[in-house]
Tab-separated table of C-alpha atoms and ligand atoms in Angstrom:
chain	number	residue	atom	x	y	z
C	1	UNK	CA	-12.240	-14.273	11.153
C	2	UNK	CA	-9.657	-11.504	11.278
C	3	UNK	CA	-10.952	-8.248	9.853
C	4	UNK	CA	-9.027	-5.440	11.577
C	5	UNK	CA	-6.099	-5.509	9.238
C	6	UNK	CA	-2.869	-3.635	8.547
C	7	UNK	CA	-1.539	-4.459	5.093
C	8	UNK	CA	2.136	-3.942	4.258
C	9	UNK	CA	4.319	-4.728	1.311
C	10	UNK	CA	6.967	-3.166	-0.920
C	11	UNK	CA	6.103	-1.362	-4.163
C	12	UNK	CA	5.280	-4.019	-6.757
C	13	UNK	CA	4.122	-6.582	-4.176
C	14	UNK	CA	0.540	-6.289	-5.417
C	15	UNK	CA	-0.776	-5.022	-2.099
C	16	UNK	CA	-3.149	-2.461	-3.663
C	17	UNK	CA	-4.805	-5.137	-5.789
C	18	UNK	CA	-4.893	-7.636	-2.925
C	19	UNK	CA	-6.253	-4.965	-0.558
C	20	UNK	CA	-9.169	-4.360	-2.940
C	21	UNK	CA	-9.911	-8.096	-3.169
C	22	UNK	CA	-9.789	-8.597	0.619
C	23	UNK	CA	-12.007	-5.550	1.123
C	24	UNK	CA	-14.652	-7.088	-1.176
C	25	UNK	CA	-14.457	-10.610	0.235
C	26	UNK	CA	-14.532	-9.498	3.886
C	27	UNK	CA	-16.946	-6.617	3.181
C	28	UNK	CA	-14.840	-4.078	5.078
C	29	UNK	CA	-13.463	-0.723	3.897
C	30	UNK	CA	-10.008	-0.418	2.370
C	31	UNK	CA	-8.557	2.807	3.766
C	32	UNK	CA	-5.565	3.939	1.753
C	33	UNK	CA	-3.494	6.828	3.100
C	34	UNK	CA	-2.501	8.032	-0.381
C	35	UNK	CA	-6.095	8.219	-1.635
C	36	UNK	CA	-7.358	9.740	1.606
C	37	UNK	CA	-4.670	12.425	1.423
C	38	UNK	CA	-5.491	13.302	-2.190
C	39	UNK	CA	-9.154	13.642	-1.187
C	40	UNK	CA	-8.406	15.928	1.780
C	41	UNK	CA	-6.268	18.144	-0.459
C	42	UNK	CA	-8.790	18.167	-3.328
C	43	UNK	CA	-11.666	19.172	-1.044
C	44	UNK	CA	-9.458	21.739	0.737
C	45	UNK	CA	-10.221	20.562	4.277
C	46	UNK	CA	-8.305	22.031	7.228
C	47	UNK	CA	-5.870	19.118	7.315
C	48	UNK	CA	-5.691	19.006	3.506
C	49	UNK	CA	-4.583	22.645	3.394
C	50	UNK	CA	-1.947	21.971	6.076
C	51	UNK	CA	-0.516	19.104	4.033
C	52	UNK	CA	-0.578	21.128	0.825
C	53	UNK	CA	1.444	23.871	2.501
C	54	UNK	CA	4.031	21.405	3.843
C	55	UNK	CA	4.371	19.609	0.507
C	56	UNK	CA	4.666	22.908	-1.405
C	57	UNK	CA	7.519	23.983	0.854
C	58	UNK	CA	9.182	20.563	0.701
C	59	UNK	CA	8.932	20.168	4.488
C	60	UNK	CA	8.629	16.922	6.425
C	61	UNK	CA	5.208	16.226	7.898
C	62	UNK	CA	5.433	16.498	11.702
C	63	UNK	CA	3.918	13.654	13.750
C	64	UNK	CA	1.140	15.863	15.170
C	65	UNK	CA	-0.074	16.703	11.649
C	66	UNK	CA	0.032	13.020	10.720
C	67	UNK	CA	-2.017	12.127	13.814
C	68	UNK	CA	-4.569	14.830	13.040
C	69	UNK	CA	-4.815	13.424	9.507
C	70	UNK	CA	-5.421	9.879	10.810
C	71	UNK	CA	-8.133	11.101	13.190
C	72	UNK	CA	-9.839	13.165	10.454
C	73	UNK	CA	-9.878	10.265	7.994
C	74	UNK	CA	-10.769	7.507	10.458
C	75	UNK	CA	-13.637	9.496	11.987
C	76	UNK	CA	-15.554	8.754	8.757
C	77	UNK	CA	-15.594	4.996	9.399
C	78	UNK	CA	-17.246	2.629	11.836
C	79	UNK	CA	-13.975	0.907	12.699
C	80	UNK	CA	-15.450	-1.679	15.067
C	81	UNK	CA	-16.841	-3.659	12.135
C	82	UNK	CA	-13.472	-3.959	10.456
C	83	UNK	CA	-10.974	-2.221	8.188
C	84	UNK	CA	-7.892	-2.663	6.069
C	85	UNK	CA	-5.285	0.075	6.407
C	86	UNK	CA	-3.098	0.362	3.327
C	87	UNK	CA	0.015	2.542	3.340
C	88	UNK	CA	-0.022	3.454	7.014
C	89	UNK	CA	1.238	3.443	9.738
C	90	UNK	CA	4.715	4.185	8.364
C	91	UNK	CA	6.662	4.419	11.627
C	92	UNK	CA	6.629	2.745	15.029
C	93	UNK	CA	5.394	5.935	16.719
C	94	UNK	CA	2.506	6.169	14.227
C	95	UNK	CA	1.643	2.522	14.952
C	96	UNK	CA	1.566	3.242	18.682
C	97	UNK	CA	-0.562	6.340	18.167
C	98	UNK	CA	-3.025	4.427	15.979
C	99	UNK	CA	-3.313	1.592	18.444
C	100	UNK	CA	-4.208	4.079	21.205
C	101	UNK	CA	-6.664	5.860	18.930
C	102	UNK	CA	-8.349	2.601	17.903
C	103	UNK	CA	-8.680	1.597	21.555
C	104	UNK	CA	-10.432	4.897	22.234
C	105	UNK	CA	-12.888	3.847	19.477
C	106	UNK	CA	-13.433	0.468	21.156
C	107	UNK	CA	-11.342	-1.599	18.738
C	108	UNK	CA	-7.763	-2.437	17.685
C	109	UNK	CA	-5.747	-4.352	15.075
C	110	UNK	CA	-6.085	-8.112	15.065
C	111	UNK	CA	-4.001	-8.821	11.979
C	112	UNK	CA	-0.824	-7.513	10.373
C	113	UNK	CA	-0.295	-8.900	6.874
C	114	UNK	CA	3.173	-8.463	5.445
C	115	UNK	CA	3.406	-9.353	1.762
C	116	UNK	CA	6.978	-10.469	1.235
C	117	UNK	CA	8.495	-10.919	-2.189
C	118	UNK	CA	12.015	-11.224	-3.599
C	119	UNK	CA	13.505	-7.988	-4.943
C	120	UNK	CA	14.365	-9.753	-8.202
C	121	UNK	CA	10.682	-10.569	-8.822
C	122	UNK	CA	9.563	-7.043	-7.926
C	123	UNK	CA	12.121	-5.608	-10.329
C	124	UNK	CA	10.827	-7.881	-13.103
C	125	UNK	CA	7.210	-6.949	-12.305
C	126	UNK	CA	7.851	-3.211	-12.353
C	127	UNK	CA	10.719	-2.730	-14.791
C	128	UNK	CA	9.113	-5.184	-17.240
C	129	UNK	CA	5.906	-3.180	-17.368
C	130	UNK	CA	4.815	-1.701	-20.699
C	131	UNK	CA	1.795	0.535	-21.164
C	132	UNK	CA	-0.147	1.370	-24.322
C	133	UNK	CA	0.010	5.067	-25.245
C	134	UNK	CA	-3.395	4.799	-26.822
C	135	UNK	CA	-5.627	2.646	-24.553
C	136	UNK	CA	-3.557	2.285	-21.303
C	137	UNK	CA	-3.507	-1.534	-21.542
C	138	UNK	CA	-0.699	-2.937	-19.346
C	139	UNK	CA	1.761	-5.658	-20.442
C	140	UNK	CA	4.865	-7.181	-18.919
C	141	UNK	CA	7.826	-8.344	-21.002
C	142	UNK	CA	8.440	-11.259	-18.554
C	143	UNK	CA	4.944	-12.361	-17.520
C	144	UNK	CA	2.506	-11.048	-20.119
C	145	UNK	CA	4.366	-9.950	-23.254
C	146	UNK	CA	2.591	-8.344	-26.228
C	147	UNK	CA	2.367	-10.528	-29.363
C	148	UNK	CA	4.396	-7.999	-31.388
C	149	UNK	CA	7.275	-5.980	-29.964
C	150	UNK	CA	6.195	-2.650	-28.477
C	151	UNK	CA	2.738	-2.881	-30.053
C	152	UNK	CA	-0.590	-3.175	-28.220
C	153	UNK	CA	-2.498	-6.457	-28.866
C	154	UNK	CA	-5.807	-4.686	-28.393
C	155	UNK	CA	-5.509	-1.495	-30.409
C	156	UNK	CA	-2.122	-1.644	-32.160
C	157	UNK	CA	-0.952	1.446	-30.255
C	158	UNK	CA	2.681	2.054	-29.347
C	159	UNK	CA	3.843	0.710	-25.946
C	160	UNK	CA	6.065	2.683	-23.564
C	161	UNK	CA	7.803	2.257	-20.215
C	162	UNK	CA	6.997	4.733	-17.407
C	163	UNK	CA	10.034	6.808	-16.368
C	164	UNK	CA	9.918	5.714	-12.708
C	165	UNK	CA	9.617	2.043	-13.716
C	166	UNK	CA	13.283	1.892	-14.844
C	167	UNK	CA	15.327	-0.738	-13.014
C	168	UNK	CA	17.724	1.639	-11.198
C	169	UNK	CA	14.814	3.755	-9.976
C	170	UNK	CA	12.879	0.677	-8.830
C	171	UNK	CA	15.940	-0.452	-6.833
C	172	UNK	CA	16.167	2.960	-5.194
C	173	UNK	CA	12.437	2.917	-4.341
C	174	UNK	CA	12.884	-0.513	-2.738
C	175	UNK	CA	15.890	0.654	-0.694
C	176	UNK	CA	13.871	3.583	0.658
C	177	UNK	CA	10.937	1.287	1.414
C	178	UNK	CA	12.999	-1.270	3.350
C	179	UNK	CA	14.878	1.432	5.225
C	180	UNK	CA	11.602	3.045	6.339
C	181	UNK	CA	9.590	-0.109	6.980
C	182	UNK	CA	12.125	-2.494	8.526
C	183	UNK	CA	11.743	-1.103	12.101
C	184	UNK	CA	7.947	-1.362	11.782
C	185	UNK	CA	8.107	-4.990	10.644
C	186	UNK	CA	10.434	-5.788	13.558
C	187	UNK	CA	8.042	-4.005	15.919
C	188	UNK	CA	5.102	-6.191	14.848
C	189	UNK	CA	6.948	-9.445	14.193
C	190	UNK	CA	6.859	-10.785	17.747
C	191	UNK	CA	3.049	-10.499	17.943
C	192	UNK	CA	0.895	-13.548	17.323
C	193	UNK	CA	-1.215	-11.499	14.884
C	194	UNK	CA	1.745	-10.842	12.556
C	195	UNK	CA	1.686	-12.897	9.355
C	196	UNK	CA	4.363	-12.879	6.695
C	197	UNK	CA	2.781	-13.919	3.409
C	198	UNK	CA	4.650	-15.118	0.330
C	199	UNK	CA	3.760	-12.519	-2.321
C	200	UNK	CA	5.295	-14.354	-5.268
C	201	UNK	CA	3.366	-16.056	-8.058
C	202	UNK	CA	0.039	-15.212	-9.607
C	203	UNK	CA	-2.548	-12.830	-8.168
C	204	UNK	CA	-4.986	-15.639	-7.311
C	205	UNK	CA	-2.309	-17.695	-5.537
C	206	UNK	CA	-1.430	-14.726	-3.345
C	207	UNK	CA	-5.131	-14.053	-2.640
C	208	UNK	CA	-5.503	-17.703	-1.566
C	209	UNK	CA	-2.630	-17.371	0.898
C	210	UNK	CA	-4.081	-14.162	2.364
C	211	UNK	CA	-7.572	-15.629	2.724
C	212	UNK	CA	-6.039	-18.654	4.420
C	213	UNK	CA	-4.936	-16.326	7.212
C	214	UNK	CA	-7.956	-14.039	7.592
C	215	UNK	CA	-10.908	-16.405	7.080
O	301	LIG	ZN1	-3.762	-0.241	-26.808
């Protein structure tokens, strides 16, 4: 079984959902950098305050601050028994730092899962999304359309599209993602613990493919 996992995938690849499922099935923590950061800021820890200051001033986060953040967050977990990292590392130098840090904790990665999916399907998944103003139910005009146009099946509320779900914005988000992540994927690709997983199709199909690798 592989249970020291790095999970990657573009926005709309379903990696958050799949990460949660894997975490349950393998009984290991899902450690998401976004959530961890929000928590550090909300509880006003030393590293949280540092981040808040940088974000407020629109400054880039220096590597040393990022490393301190990783150490602060990861200290809360018994990493030897397994983990899924979601949303980090973001760069090759962060990956190298983390590998060294994990070794100092007596462990390391044994699995890099890269959820790959065609841009055209991601764009349909995200730009087709409609949300109910009233009850937050989520629909998709391509995969799960409401029975009546722009009206919630459950409560009859009006449906809307989130501003950052528009097609041009989704394309831009994908460009940024590939630009940032491509060197990292190349860095891991030659390792025998790198697995590129087809992220297309239904949620349960994708889960099946992922479990086929880790179990
Ligand atoms: Zn509704």
